[in-house]
Tab-separated table of C-alpha atoms in Angstrom:
chain	number	residue	atom	x	y	z
A	1	UNK	CA	25.393	13.083	6.017
A	2	UNK	CA	27.018	14.480	9.084
A	3	UNK	CA	25.753	18.242	8.472
A	4	UNK	CA	21.817	16.127	7.514
A	5	UNK	CA	22.260	15.013	10.997
A	6	UNK	CA	23.137	17.519	12.463
A	7	UNK	CA	20.411	19.996	10.994
A	8	UNK	CA	18.118	16.765	11.890
A	9	UNK	CA	18.770	16.641	15.620
A	10	UNK	CA	18.588	20.723	16.096
A	11	UNK	CA	14.640	20.057	14.362
A	12	UNK	CA	15.199	21.443	11.153
A	13	UNK	CA	12.900	19.872	8.232
A	14	UNK	CA	15.681	18.614	5.748
A	15	UNK	CA	14.057	19.677	2.541
A	16	UNK	CA	13.740	17.259	-0.589
A	17	UNK	CA	16.625	17.468	-2.617
A	18	UNK	CA	18.466	17.239	1.047
A	19	UNK	CA	16.695	14.297	1.982
A	20	UNK	CA	17.742	12.805	-1.808
A	21	UNK	CA	21.346	12.875	-0.750
A	22	UNK	CA	21.164	11.397	3.272
A	23	UNK	CA	19.451	7.993	1.427
A	24	UNK	CA	21.895	8.345	-1.424
A	25	UNK	CA	24.429	7.965	0.354
A	26	UNK	CA	22.882	4.883	2.817
A	27	UNK	CA	23.155	3.155	-0.991
A	28	UNK	CA	26.882	3.660	-0.714
A	29	UNK	CA	29.431	0.261	-0.269
A	30	UNK	CA	31.357	2.821	2.683
A	31	UNK	CA	27.513	3.606	4.635
A	32	UNK	CA	27.359	2.119	8.002
A	33	UNK	CA	24.306	0.497	10.045
A	34	UNK	CA	24.719	3.228	12.962
A	35	UNK	CA	25.094	6.849	10.508
A	36	UNK	CA	21.312	4.166	9.118
A	37	UNK	CA	19.951	4.509	12.408
A	38	UNK	CA	21.068	7.488	13.247
A	39	UNK	CA	18.834	8.433	10.018
A	40	UNK	CA	15.826	6.882	10.832
A	41	UNK	CA	16.146	8.280	14.410
A	42	UNK	CA	16.412	11.103	13.966
A	43	UNK	CA	14.077	11.649	11.617
A	44	UNK	CA	10.681	10.200	14.081
A	45	UNK	CA	12.199	12.821	16.544
A	46	UNK	CA	11.327	15.007	14.864
A	47	UNK	CA	8.281	14.575	12.633
A	48	UNK	CA	9.314	13.329	9.559
A	49	UNK	CA	7.799	16.102	6.455
A	50	UNK	CA	5.864	15.822	2.700
A	51	UNK	CA	9.495	17.055	1.222
A	52	UNK	CA	11.367	14.664	3.519
A	53	UNK	CA	9.010	11.782	2.832
A	54	UNK	CA	9.174	12.303	-1.439
A	55	UNK	CA	12.488	12.724	-0.845
A	56	UNK	CA	12.982	8.926	-0.027
A	57	UNK	CA	10.628	7.769	-2.058
A	58	UNK	CA	11.924	9.060	-4.922
A	59	UNK	CA	15.549	7.433	-3.896
A	60	UNK	CA	14.487	3.907	-3.232
A	61	UNK	CA	12.429	4.041	-6.525
A	62	UNK	CA	15.213	4.217	-8.469
A	63	UNK	CA	17.050	1.781	-6.580
A	64	UNK	CA	14.098	-0.319	-7.455
A	65	UNK	CA	13.665	-3.490	-9.991
A	66	UNK	CA	12.608	-1.187	-12.644
A	67	UNK	CA	8.522	-1.984	-13.529
A	68	UNK	CA	7.938	0.669	-17.045
A	69	UNK	CA	4.517	0.121	-18.398
A	70	UNK	CA	3.356	2.337	-21.196
A	71	UNK	CA	-0.907	2.279	-19.230
A	72	UNK	CA	-1.862	6.035	-18.632
A	73	UNK	CA	-4.234	4.835	-15.227
A	74	UNK	CA	-2.505	2.811	-13.211
A	75	UNK	CA	-3.463	2.921	-9.151
A	76	UNK	CA	-2.955	0.633	-5.794
A	77	UNK	CA	-4.498	0.356	-2.615
A	78	UNK	CA	-1.698	-0.740	-0.291
A	79	UNK	CA	-1.956	0.485	2.933
A	80	UNK	CA	1.681	0.653	5.228
A	81	UNK	CA	0.437	-1.793	7.452
A	82	UNK	CA	1.496	-1.215	11.292
A	83	UNK	CA	-2.383	-0.873	13.027
A	84	UNK	CA	-1.967	-4.587	14.794
A	85	UNK	CA	-5.806	-5.187	14.642
A	86	UNK	CA	-5.009	-8.744	12.430
A	87	UNK	CA	-8.183	-8.271	10.076
A	88	UNK	CA	-8.436	-10.240	7.009
A	89	UNK	CA	-6.347	-8.790	3.601
A	90	UNK	CA	-8.436	-6.201	3.096
A	91	UNK	CA	-6.827	-4.133	0.668
A	92	UNK	CA	-5.299	-7.008	-1.174
A	93	UNK	CA	-8.994	-9.118	-1.700
A	94	UNK	CA	-10.645	-4.995	-2.863
A	95	UNK	CA	-7.486	-5.204	-5.286
A	96	UNK	CA	-9.700	-7.579	-7.617
A	97	UNK	CA	-13.074	-6.347	-6.700
A	98	UNK	CA	-11.113	-2.880	-7.649
A	99	UNK	CA	-9.796	-4.645	-11.005
A	100	UNK	CA	-13.131	-6.416	-11.341
A	101	UNK	CA	-14.689	-2.087	-11.957
A	102	UNK	CA	-12.490	-1.874	-14.505
A	103	UNK	CA	-8.945	0.097	-13.092
A	104	UNK	CA	-6.077	-1.287	-13.524
A	105	UNK	CA	-4.204	-1.715	-10.486
A	106	UNK	CA	0.062	-2.457	-9.835
A	107	UNK	CA	-0.825	-4.101	-6.365
A	108	UNK	CA	2.430	-3.738	-4.210
A	109	UNK	CA	2.844	-6.288	-0.874
A	110	UNK	CA	5.211	-7.695	1.388
A	111	UNK	CA	4.602	-11.142	3.790
A	112	UNK	CA	3.342	-9.944	7.115
A	113	UNK	CA	5.644	-8.121	9.750
A	114	UNK	CA	3.933	-6.396	12.114
A	115	UNK	CA	0.021	-8.587	11.232
A	116	UNK	CA	-0.254	-12.108	10.802
A	117	UNK	CA	-0.786	-12.682	7.446
A	118	UNK	CA	0.023	-10.033	4.730
A	119	UNK	CA	-0.472	-9.934	0.793
A	120	UNK	CA	1.769	-11.972	0.539
A	121	UNK	CA	1.628	-15.073	2.386
A	122	UNK	CA	-1.928	-15.615	1.794
A	123	UNK	CA	-1.754	-15.299	-2.764
A	124	UNK	CA	1.215	-17.661	-2.926
A	125	UNK	CA	-1.619	-20.189	-0.703
A	126	UNK	CA	-3.733	-19.004	-3.217
A	127	UNK	CA	-1.265	-20.764	-5.758
A	128	UNK	CA	0.007	-16.388	-6.889
A	129	UNK	CA	3.372	-15.989	-8.012
A	130	UNK	CA	6.264	-13.659	-6.326
A	131	UNK	CA	8.466	-13.699	-8.460
A	132	UNK	CA	6.715	-12.298	-11.623
A	133	UNK	CA	9.474	-10.765	-14.293
A	134	UNK	CA	9.148	-6.753	-15.397
A	135	UNK	CA	7.914	-7.376	-18.995
A	136	UNK	CA	5.408	-10.334	-17.157
A	137	UNK	CA	4.516	-7.805	-14.635
A	138	UNK	CA	3.430	-5.321	-17.982
A	139	UNK	CA	1.847	-8.387	-19.744
A	140	UNK	CA	-0.347	-9.254	-16.307
A	141	UNK	CA	-1.080	-6.091	-16.385
A	142	UNK	CA	-2.376	-5.539	-19.614
A	143	UNK	CA	-4.172	-8.505	-20.743
A	144	UNK	CA	-5.609	-8.585	-16.928
A	145	UNK	CA	-5.653	-5.610	-15.231
A	146	UNK	CA	-3.629	-6.645	-11.801
A	147	UNK	CA	-0.812	-7.918	-10.899
A	148	UNK	CA	0.839	-8.221	-8.144
A	149	UNK	CA	4.858	-6.961	-7.083
A	150	UNK	CA	5.729	-8.735	-4.281
A	151	UNK	CA	8.316	-5.651	-2.284
A	152	UNK	CA	11.324	-8.296	-1.848
A	153	UNK	CA	11.289	-8.824	-5.482
A	154	UNK	CA	11.613	-5.721	-6.474
A	155	UNK	CA	13.667	-3.559	-4.002
A	156	UNK	CA	16.504	-6.179	-3.337
A	157	UNK	CA	18.842	-3.221	-2.586
A	158	UNK	CA	16.638	-2.077	0.803
A	159	UNK	CA	18.539	-5.147	2.540
A	160	UNK	CA	20.427	-3.315	4.572
A	161	UNK	CA	17.547	-1.047	5.426
A	162	UNK	CA	15.556	-3.470	6.121
A	163	UNK	CA	18.106	-4.814	8.852
A	164	UNK	CA	18.330	-1.919	10.555
A	165	UNK	CA	15.007	-1.702	10.117
A	166	UNK	CA	14.153	-5.019	12.725
A	167	UNK	CA	17.290	-3.864	14.673
A	168	UNK	CA	16.462	-0.203	16.568
A	169	UNK	CA	12.634	-2.242	16.566
A	170	UNK	CA	11.272	0.990	16.342
A	171	UNK	CA	9.047	2.354	14.174
A	172	UNK	CA	10.229	4.569	11.699
A	173	UNK	CA	9.543	6.739	8.079
A	174	UNK	CA	9.890	3.532	7.141
A	175	UNK	CA	7.094	2.243	7.430
A	176	UNK	CA	5.357	4.807	6.424
A	177	UNK	CA	6.642	4.426	2.343
A	178	UNK	CA	5.331	1.165	1.390
A	179	UNK	CA	2.823	1.386	-0.359
A	180	UNK	CA	4.745	5.281	-1.845
A	181	UNK	CA	7.340	2.995	-3.439
A	182	UNK	CA	5.647	0.783	-5.793
A	183	UNK	CA	7.773	0.813	-9.308
A	184	UNK	CA	4.725	1.450	-11.328
A	185	UNK	CA	4.044	4.874	-12.604
A	186	UNK	CA	0.786	5.450	-10.907
A	187	UNK	CA	-1.726	7.614	-11.283
A	188	UNK	CA	-3.927	7.668	-8.383
A	189	UNK	CA	-3.569	6.347	-5.661
A	190	UNK	CA	-6.185	4.650	-2.403
A	191	UNK	CA	-3.319	4.873	1.136
A	192	UNK	CA	-4.279	3.883	4.713
A	193	UNK	CA	-2.515	4.193	6.582
A	194	UNK	CA	-1.834	3.334	10.946
A	195	UNK	CA	-1.070	7.384	11.849
A	196	UNK	CA	-3.832	9.786	11.796
A	197	UNK	CA	-2.581	12.763	13.067
A	198	UNK	CA	-0.667	11.662	9.463
A	199	UNK	CA	-3.210	12.133	6.875
A	200	UNK	CA	-2.851	15.663	5.244
A	201	UNK	CA	1.203	14.836	5.207
A	202	UNK	CA	0.859	11.711	3.617
A	203	UNK	CA	-1.421	12.870	1.123
A	204	UNK	CA	0.966	16.333	0.285
A	205	UNK	CA	3.489	13.819	0.681
A	206	UNK	CA	1.659	12.468	-3.215
A	207	UNK	CA	0.274	15.387	-3.909
A	208	UNK	CA	5.172	16.509	-4.322
A	209	UNK	CA	5.066	12.365	-6.002
A	210	UNK	CA	3.430	12.858	-8.991
A	211	UNK	CA	-0.786	11.600	-7.770
A	212	UNK	CA	-3.063	13.166	-10.248
A	213	UNK	CA	-6.018	11.497	-7.672
A	214	UNK	CA	-5.143	9.967	-3.955
A	215	UNK	CA	-7.167	9.243	-0.920
A	216	UNK	CA	-6.131	8.039	2.574
A	217	UNK	CA	-7.491	6.399	5.276
A	218	UNK	CA	-6.871	6.193	9.097
A	219	UNK	CA	-10.278	4.118	9.811
A	220	UNK	CA	-12.780	3.269	13.221
A	221	UNK	CA	-9.649	2.144	15.439
A	222	UNK	CA	-6.264	3.321	13.774
A	223	UNK	CA	-7.282	0.871	11.107
A	224	UNK	CA	-5.046	1.497	7.456
A	225	UNK	CA	-7.848	0.516	6.111
A	226	UNK	CA	-11.517	1.488	6.475
A	227	UNK	CA	-13.329	0.098	8.562
A	228	UNK	CA	-17.248	-0.455	9.237
A	229	UNK	CA	-17.079	-0.248	12.876
A	230	UNK	CA	-17.119	4.015	13.617
A	231	UNK	CA	-16.084	7.277	12.166
A	232	UNK	CA	-12.667	6.713	9.180
A	233	UNK	CA	-10.806	10.103	9.063
A	234	UNK	CA	-9.487	10.652	4.879
A	235	UNK	CA	-7.878	13.475	3.095
A	236	UNK	CA	-8.647	13.692	-0.882
A	237	UNK	CA	-5.869	14.753	-2.696
A	238	UNK	CA	-7.663	15.911	-6.208
A	239	UNK	CA	-5.302	18.174	-8.803
A	240	UNK	CA	-3.814	19.686	-6.406
A	241	UNK	CA	-6.182	20.220	-3.811
A	242	UNK	CA	-6.780	18.123	-0.544
A	243	UNK	CA	-9.954	18.298	1.468
A	244	UNK	CA	-10.127	16.732	4.649
A	245	UNK	CA	-13.097	14.127	6.181
A	246	UNK	CA	-14.924	11.189	8.363
A	247	UNK	CA	-17.359	9.328	6.763
A	248	UNK	CA	-19.465	7.034	9.427
A	249	UNK	CA	-20.824	3.864	7.611
A	250	UNK	CA	-23.717	4.517	8.209
A	251	UNK	CA	-23.980	7.831	6.028
A	252	UNK	CA	-23.898	4.957	3.285
A	253	UNK	CA	-26.399	2.367	4.082
A	254	UNK	CA	-23.554	-0.140	5.549
A	255	UNK	CA	-24.011	-1.685	8.963
A	256	UNK	CA	-21.153	-1.143	11.284
A	257	UNK	CA	-19.399	-4.538	13.197
A	258	UNK	CA	-17.272	-3.965	14.996
A	259	UNK	CA	-13.599	-4.864	13.905
A	260	UNK	CA	-12.745	-8.577	16.583
A	261	UNK	CA	-15.544	-9.309	13.266
A	262	UNK	CA	-13.252	-8.586	11.116
A	263	UNK	CA	-10.148	-10.616	12.444
A	264	UNK	CA	-8.152	-13.335	9.983
A	265	UNK	CA	-5.960	-16.087	10.163
A	266	UNK	CA	-3.072	-17.671	8.569
A	267	UNK	CA	-2.667	-17.771	4.830
A	268	UNK	CA	-4.925	-20.093	4.506
A	269	UNK	CA	-7.982	-19.601	6.577
A	270	UNK	CA	-7.318	-15.119	4.642
A	271	UNK	CA	-7.231	-17.226	1.701
A	272	UNK	CA	-10.856	-18.865	1.999
A	273	UNK	CA	-12.167	-15.230	3.231
A	274	UNK	CA	-10.812	-14.149	0.150
A	275	UNK	CA	-12.267	-16.259	-2.281
A	276	UNK	CA	-15.818	-16.085	-0.429
A	277	UNK	CA	-15.948	-12.008	-0.458
A	278	UNK	CA	-14.893	-12.706	-4.121
A	279	UNK	CA	-17.694	-14.941	-4.447
A	280	UNK	CA	-20.221	-12.536	-2.529
A	281	UNK	CA	-20.494	-14.780	1.306
A	282	UNK	CA	-22.834	-12.055	3.145
A	283	UNK	CA	-20.772	-10.999	6.861
A	284	UNK	CA	-18.473	-8.469	7.519
A	285	UNK	CA	-16.292	-9.522	5.256
A	286	UNK	CA	-18.011	-8.630	2.294
A	287	UNK	CA	-18.743	-5.318	3.433
A	288	UNK	CA	-15.531	-4.289	4.555
A	289	UNK	CA	-14.285	-5.405	1.180
A	290	UNK	CA	-17.021	-4.035	-0.753
A	291	UNK	CA	-16.746	0.320	1.502
A	292	UNK	CA	-12.633	-0.237	1.000
A	293	UNK	CA	-12.482	-0.890	-2.873
A	294	UNK	CA	-15.470	1.162	-3.192
A	295	UNK	CA	-12.477	4.261	-1.530
A	296	UNK	CA	-10.512	3.057	-4.161
A	297	UNK	CA	-13.259	3.441	-7.132
A	298	UNK	CA	-13.254	6.502	-5.524
A	299	UNK	CA	-10.025	7.681	-5.213
A	300	UNK	CA	-9.062	6.197	-8.616
A	301	UNK	CA	-11.966	8.694	-10.047
A	302	UNK	CA	-13.763	5.484	-12.172
A	303	UNK	CA	-16.632	6.867	-9.630
A	304	UNK	CA	-17.722	10.249	-8.701
A	305	UNK	CA	-19.126	9.389	-5.033
A	306	UNK	CA	-18.373	6.774	-2.885
A	307	UNK	CA	-21.640	5.529	-3.213
A	308	UNK	CA	-21.042	5.062	-6.235
A	309	UNK	CA	-17.735	3.124	-5.779
A	310	UNK	CA	-19.875	0.961	-2.955
A	311	UNK	CA	-22.135	0.457	-6.154
A	312	UNK	CA	-19.527	-0.694	-8.798
A	313	UNK	CA	-17.030	-2.553	-6.194
A	314	UNK	CA	-20.760	-4.210	-5.686
A	315	UNK	CA	-21.546	-4.532	-8.857
A	316	UNK	CA	-17.638	-6.019	-10.112
A	317	UNK	CA	-18.159	-9.468	-7.554
A	318	UNK	CA	-21.818	-9.564	-8.292
A	319	UNK	CA	-20.988	-10.075	-12.002
A	320	UNK	CA	-18.202	-11.988	-11.204
A	321	UNK	CA	-15.475	-9.857	-12.712
A	322	UNK	CA	-13.126	-10.116	-9.383
A	323	UNK	CA	-13.773	-13.554	-8.870
A	324	UNK	CA	-12.320	-13.475	-12.682
A	325	UNK	CA	-9.538	-11.491	-12.005
A	326	UNK	CA	-8.464	-13.961	-9.292
A	327	UNK	CA	-8.153	-17.127	-10.958
A	328	UNK	CA	-6.594	-15.613	-14.039
A	329	UNK	CA	-3.971	-14.314	-11.871
A	330	UNK	CA	-3.742	-18.130	-10.934
A	331	UNK	CA	-3.561	-19.231	-14.655
A	332	UNK	CA	-0.216	-16.791	-14.971
A	333	UNK	CA	1.144	-18.106	-11.964
A	334	UNK	CA	0.732	-21.726	-13.216
A	335	UNK	CA	2.315	-20.748	-16.553
A	336	UNK	CA	6.432	-19.746	-15.022
A	337	UNK	CA	8.978	-21.979	-13.976
A	338	UNK	CA	8.100	-21.459	-9.295
A	339	UNK	CA	11.445	-19.070	-7.474
A	340	UNK	CA	11.324	-19.726	-3.254
A	341	UNK	CA	12.053	-15.870	-2.122
């Protein structure tokens, strides 16, 4: 570890293999909190690279609960969090819309960390279990096309990292990589990040992690979701090639809303918002979810254009398919014993 720390302190980047070695050491019994904290802060002070992100993600995934699946085209639309926007659960709501349009979603998520209500909080309030075992997750993905993977459940070996992260109280590489550590082999991904300056780097990380297609977005107001408040900044990864562009809601014939108009509340309030959107209640929440679901369908390749993605998203809601995905996940949850995590 010492040689890796010295290299970072000299403002030198680690290779993927060096980052893997450093991360693997963090999972050994004799690691100290000081060493983990030093690695995280040295990376942050230097500035993380795509190789370093890919390296730490590879090791974390290898240390996670495996969720094997025979499905070949699975995606996730999880964001990093950290934007302090206190919005409703946009990506969670959009996930059901994307699934209703025919794309298999392995939704990775957690309880609230930087926002008021995390994806796990709102889904738990709706009666969805956080305790699915790997074989149950595989069955649900096969039969329902969407399953929820609760991060602490599938990453039990990260407790030491989380302890240090909490004690540091500073944003580190751990604030960026959550959506990348999904244990399911993802083919495509919609990734929202709160750091606009890291769009290209994160797209390169997704390339190194083997994504066929991906879309990385930082929304208006620096949200980790696409926003209807103004220009959204995006980078598309398509078969190894990346391209950057901006997108304003008016280009898609969508209304403009301020980010304050899509604020959420506690788990109970956000659960109501989620259900209202999936049942087609008009307004800022619906239009924001449709935009993000449309981007997800474009990121996956189900839609050839963002406009087509938005069209498919609206059909998913109007047909009742999106709401049915939620209802079926709630039904699956009733069939397994409850577990407090």
